[in-house]
PDB file of C-alpha atoms and ligand atoms in Angstrom:
ATOM      1  CA  MET A 152      -3.433  -4.684 -12.718  1.00 70.00           C
ATOM      2  CA  CYS A 153      -1.017  -5.936 -15.374  1.00 70.00           C
ATOM      3  CA  ALA A 154      -2.215  -3.154 -17.660  1.00 63.00           C
ATOM      4  CA  GLY A 155      -1.041  -0.533 -15.195  1.00 64.00           C
ATOM      5  CA  ALA A 156      -2.413   0.940 -12.026  1.00 61.00           C
ATOM      6  CA  GLY A 157      -4.651   3.413 -13.843  1.00 65.00           C
ATOM      7  CA  GLY A 158      -2.917   6.739 -13.295  1.00 75.00           C
ATOM      8  CA  ASP A 159      -2.170   9.008 -10.364  1.00 91.00           C
ATOM      9  CA  VAL A 160      -5.720   9.097  -9.061  1.00 91.00           C
ATOM     10  CA  THR A 161      -7.884   5.990  -9.157  1.00 91.00           C
ATOM     11  CA  ALA A 162     -11.114   4.774  -7.613  1.00 91.00           C
ATOM     12  CA  HIS A 163      -8.998   3.091  -4.932  1.00 93.00           C
ATOM     13  CA  GLY A 164      -6.299   5.618  -4.093  1.00 96.00           C
ATOM     14  CA  VAL A 165      -3.811   8.327  -5.000  1.00 96.00           C
ATOM     15  CA  ARG A 166      -0.297   7.489  -6.172  1.00 96.00           C
ATOM     16  CA  ILE A 167       2.503   8.408  -3.790  1.00 97.00           C
ATOM     17  CA  LEU A 168       5.408   6.622  -5.478  1.00 96.00           C
ATOM     18  CA  GLU A 169       6.099   5.751  -9.088  1.00 94.00           C
ATOM     19  CA  GLY A 170       8.963   3.392  -8.469  1.00 95.00           C
ATOM     20  CA  ARG A 171      11.122   1.321 -10.757  1.00 95.00           C
ATOM     21  CA  TRP A 172       9.475  -1.892  -9.601  1.00 96.00           C
ATOM     22  CA  SER A 173       6.157  -0.810  -8.215  1.00 96.00           C
ATOM     23  CA  ASP A 174       3.555   1.893  -7.871  1.00 96.00           C
ATOM     24  CA  ALA A 175       2.410   2.820  -4.393  1.00 97.00           C
ATOM     25  CA  PHE A 176      -0.873   4.440  -3.461  1.00 97.00           C
ATOM     26  CA  LEU A 177      -2.450   6.003  -0.420  1.00 98.00           C
ATOM     27  CA  GLY A 178      -5.771   4.220  -0.056  1.00 97.00           C
ATOM     28  CA  ARG A 179      -9.039   6.053  -0.550  1.00 97.00           C
ATOM     29  CA  TYR A 180     -10.825   3.480   1.650  1.00 96.00           C
ATOM     30  CA  PRO A 181      -8.558   3.258   4.690  1.00 95.00           C
ATOM     31  CA  VAL A 182      -8.259  -0.030   6.512  1.00 95.00           C
ATOM     32  CA  ARG A 183      -6.656   2.225   9.139  1.00 97.00           C
ATOM     33  CA  PRO A 184      -5.559   5.880   8.829  1.00 96.00           C
ATOM     34  CA  GLY A 185      -2.512   5.966   6.560  1.00 97.00           C
ATOM     35  CA  TYR A 186      -3.363   2.725   4.790  1.00 98.00           C
ATOM     36  CA  ALA A 187      -1.283   2.329   1.613  1.00 98.00           C
ATOM     37  CA  TYR A 188      -0.708  -0.378  -0.965  1.00 97.00           C
ATOM     38  CA  VAL A 189       2.139  -1.204  -3.308  1.00 98.00           C
ATOM     39  CA  ILE A 190       1.554  -2.887  -6.679  1.00 97.00           C
ATOM     40  CA  TRP A 191       4.219  -4.816  -8.589  1.00 97.00           C
ATOM     41  CA  LYS A 192       4.368  -3.274 -12.057  1.00 93.00           C
ATOM     42  CA  GLY A 193       6.369  -5.755 -14.063  1.00 86.00           C
ATOM     43  CA  ARG A 194       4.969  -8.730 -15.944  1.00 93.00           C
ATOM     44  CA  HIS A 195       2.067 -10.640 -14.444  1.00 96.00           C
ATOM     45  CA  VAL A 196       3.101 -12.135 -11.112  1.00 96.00           C
ATOM     46  CA  THR A 197       0.821 -13.583  -8.460  1.00 97.00           C
ATOM     47  CA  GLU A 198       3.190 -14.678  -5.695  1.00 97.00           C
ATOM     48  CA  PRO A 199       6.373 -12.961  -4.443  1.00 97.00           C
ATOM     49  CA  GLY A 200       8.273 -16.202  -4.992  1.00 97.00           C
ATOM     50  CA  GLU A 201       7.864 -15.799  -8.750  1.00 97.00           C
ATOM     51  CA  LEU A 202      10.226 -12.798  -8.736  1.00 98.00           C
ATOM     52  CA  ASP A 203      13.902 -13.347  -9.514  1.00 97.00           C
ATOM     53  CA  ASP A 204      16.553 -12.157  -7.057  1.00 98.00           C
ATOM     54  CA  GLU A 205      16.928  -8.676  -8.534  1.00 98.00           C
ATOM     55  CA  GLU A 206      13.170  -8.186  -8.721  1.00 97.00           C
ATOM     56  CA  THR A 207      12.728  -9.439  -5.165  1.00 98.00           C
ATOM     57  CA  ALA A 208      15.285  -6.979  -3.817  1.00 98.00           C
ATOM     58  CA  GLY A 209      13.850  -4.139  -5.883  1.00 97.00           C
ATOM     59  CA  PHE A 210      10.217  -4.769  -5.069  1.00 98.00           C
ATOM     60  CA  TRP A 211      10.601  -5.350  -1.340  1.00 98.00           C
ATOM     61  CA  GLY A 212      13.032  -2.428  -1.115  1.00 98.00           C
ATOM     62  CA  GLU A 213      10.341  -0.127  -2.484  1.00 98.00           C
ATOM     63  CA  VAL A 214       7.711  -1.653  -0.186  1.00 98.00           C
ATOM     64  CA  ALA A 215      10.036  -0.920   2.743  1.00 98.00           C
ATOM     65  CA  ARG A 216      10.539   2.700   1.602  1.00 98.00           C
ATOM     66  CA  VAL A 217       6.790   3.243   1.507  1.00 98.00           C
ATOM     67  CA  ALA A 218       6.296   1.487   4.855  1.00 98.00           C
ATOM     68  CA  ASP A 219       8.974   3.699   6.420  1.00 98.00           C
ATOM     69  CA  ALA A 220       7.283   6.849   5.103  1.00 98.00           C
ATOM     70  CA  VAL A 221       3.873   5.742   6.393  1.00 98.00           C
ATOM     71  CA  GLN A 222       5.353   4.792   9.746  1.00 98.00           C
ATOM     72  CA  ALA A 223       7.138   8.129  10.122  1.00 97.00           C
ATOM     73  CA  ARG A 224       3.981  10.098   9.368  1.00 97.00           C
ATOM     74  CA  TYR A 225       1.353   8.061  11.242  1.00 97.00           C
ATOM     75  CA  ARG A 226       3.441   6.812  14.181  1.00 97.00           C
ATOM     76  CA  PRO A 227       1.623   3.477  14.553  1.00 98.00           C
ATOM     77  CA  THR A 228       2.311   1.033  17.343  1.00 97.00           C
ATOM     78  CA  LYS A 229       2.777  -1.643  14.658  1.00 97.00           C
ATOM     79  CA  MET A 230       3.025  -1.815  10.862  1.00 98.00           C
ATOM     80  CA  ASN A 231       1.220  -4.694   9.159  1.00 98.00           C
ATOM     81  CA  TRP A 232       2.512  -5.810   5.734  1.00 98.00           C
ATOM     82  CA  LEU A 233      -0.038  -8.050   4.053  1.00 97.00           C
ATOM     83  CA  HIS A 234       0.463 -10.031   0.910  1.00 96.00           C
ATOM     84  CA  LEU A 235      -2.914 -11.641   0.266  1.00 92.00           C
ATOM     85  CA  GLY A 236      -4.079 -11.513  -3.345  1.00 90.00           C
ATOM     86  CA  ASN A 237      -7.156 -13.643  -2.828  1.00 90.00           C
ATOM     87  CA  GLY A 238      -9.428 -11.195  -4.614  1.00 89.00           C
ATOM     88  CA  VAL A 239      -6.921  -9.639  -7.033  1.00 89.00           C
ATOM     89  CA  PRO A 240      -4.291 -12.224  -7.996  1.00 92.00           C
ATOM     90  CA  HIS A 241      -1.600  -9.748  -9.100  1.00 95.00           C
ATOM     91  CA  LEU A 242       1.281  -9.152  -6.671  1.00 97.00           C
ATOM     92  CA  HIS A 243       0.538  -6.280  -4.298  1.00 97.00           C
ATOM     93  CA  VAL A 244       1.183  -5.584  -0.632  1.00 98.00           C
ATOM     94  CA  HIS A 245      -1.115  -3.786   1.796  1.00 97.00           C
ATOM     95  CA  LEU A 246       0.606  -1.582   4.377  1.00 98.00           C
ATOM     96  CA  VAL A 247      -1.608  -1.038   7.402  1.00 98.00           C
ATOM     97  CA  PRO A 248      -0.402   1.169  10.246  1.00 98.00           C
ATOM     98  CA  ARG A 249      -2.070   0.031  13.480  1.00 98.00           C
ATOM     99  CA  PRO A 250      -2.855   3.114  15.552  1.00 97.00           C
ATOM    100  CA  VAL A 251      -2.448   3.520  19.281  1.00 96.00           C
ATOM    101  CA  ASP A 252      -6.236   3.316  19.689  1.00 96.00           C
ATOM    102  CA  ASP A 253      -6.614   0.349  17.312  1.00 97.00           C
ATOM    103  CA  PRO A 254      -9.900  -1.424  18.146  1.00 94.00           C
ATOM    104  CA  ARG A 255      -8.179  -4.769  17.659  1.00 96.00           C
ATOM    105  CA  ALA A 256      -4.766  -3.971  19.082  1.00 95.00           C
ATOM    106  CA  GLY A 257      -2.573  -7.013  19.472  1.00 95.00           C
ATOM    107  CA  GLY A 258      -4.607  -9.093  17.047  1.00 96.00           C
ATOM    108  CA  PRO A 259      -5.335  -9.461  13.343  1.00 95.00           C
ATOM    109  CA  LEU A 260      -7.441  -6.994  11.379  1.00 96.00           C
ATOM    110  CA  GLU A 261     -11.176  -7.553  11.429  1.00 93.00           C
ATOM    111  CA  PRO A 262     -12.395  -9.655   8.475  1.00 87.00           C
ATOM    112  CA  GLU A 263     -14.421  -6.773   6.994  1.00 89.00           C
ATOM    113  CA  SER A 264     -11.498  -4.333   7.062  1.00 90.00           C
ATOM    114  CA  PHE A 265     -11.025  -4.522   3.278  1.00 89.00           C
ATOM    115  CA  ASP A 266     -14.729  -4.150   2.494  1.00 91.00           C
ATOM    116  CA  GLN A 267     -14.906  -0.804   0.692  1.00 90.00           C
ATOM    117  CA  ALA A 268     -18.691  -0.690   0.975  1.00 90.00           C
ATOM    118  CA  ALA A 269     -18.319  -0.757   4.763  1.00 89.00           C
ATOM    119  CA  THR A 270     -15.520   1.843   4.838  1.00 92.00           C
ATOM    120  CA  THR A 271     -15.880   5.627   4.826  1.00 93.00           C
ATOM    121  CA  PRO A 272     -13.591   7.084   2.157  1.00 96.00           C
ATOM    122  CA  VAL A 273     -11.036   9.729   3.080  1.00 96.00           C
ATOM    123  CA  PRO A 274     -12.331  13.167   1.993  1.00 96.00           C
ATOM    124  CA  GLU A 275     -10.691  14.149  -1.320  1.00 94.00           C
ATOM    125  CA  ALA A 276      -8.846  17.204   0.028  1.00 96.00           C
ATOM    126  CA  GLU A 277      -7.453  15.244   2.963  1.00 96.00           C
ATOM    127  CA  LEU A 278      -6.415  12.369   0.721  1.00 97.00           C
ATOM    128  CA  GLU A 279      -4.542  14.756  -1.583  1.00 96.00           C
ATOM    129  CA  ALA A 280      -2.884  16.558   1.332  1.00 97.00           C
ATOM    130  CA  GLU A 281      -1.732  13.302   2.926  1.00 97.00           C
ATOM    131  CA  ALA A 282      -0.505  11.971  -0.413  1.00 97.00           C
ATOM    132  CA  THR A 283       1.489  15.163  -0.953  1.00 96.00           C
ATOM    133  CA  ALA A 284       3.118  14.786   2.468  1.00 97.00           C
ATOM    134  CA  LEU A 285       3.998  11.141   1.833  1.00 97.00           C
ATOM    135  CA  ARG A 286       5.405  11.950  -1.630  1.00 96.00           C
ATOM    136  CA  ALA A 287       7.643  14.565  -0.031  1.00 95.00           C
ATOM    137  CA  ALA A 288       8.807  12.051   2.570  1.00 94.00           C
ATOM    138  CA  LEU A 289       9.513   9.448  -0.119  1.00 94.00           C
ATOM    139  CA  GLY A 290      11.563  11.845  -2.223  1.00 84.00           C
ATOM    140  CA  PRO A 291      12.366  11.394  -5.890  1.00 75.00           C
ATOM    141  CA  PRO A 292      12.377   7.957  -7.551  1.00 65.00           C
ATOM    142  CA  THR A 293      15.657   6.094  -7.112  1.00 64.00           C
TER     143      THR A 293
HETATM  144 ZN1  LIG B  15      -1.245  -9.342 -13.289  1.00 86.60          ZN
END
């Protein structure tokens, strides 16, 4: 991921924000409807604690902007922000809106929730339409 997120449309998602500190994508393989992820785009960093104060404020500020946009559009009962990085050790945050009818409401996500092979991808036209709506909600880069 250090080399860049790979453009506006990748195998994993469609970009919804090209921020100063991060790139955010709507996920092609949704953990839940509206699933998005935000990738730190500076130098190689694994853990949030490696960021300096300015970077910390900038990165988490952009994560919060994206989370707010997802929350406004999908109206979840709860937003989950996950910093994991076990499989891809470059700083990124998963934003998972937990819907009203969440099969595991009140608890953690099921272990297989990030298994793309077990997840039905969002149809391309729907993914693009949702990404367009989220981009509009996010507004221009700040
Ligand atoms: Zn990296």
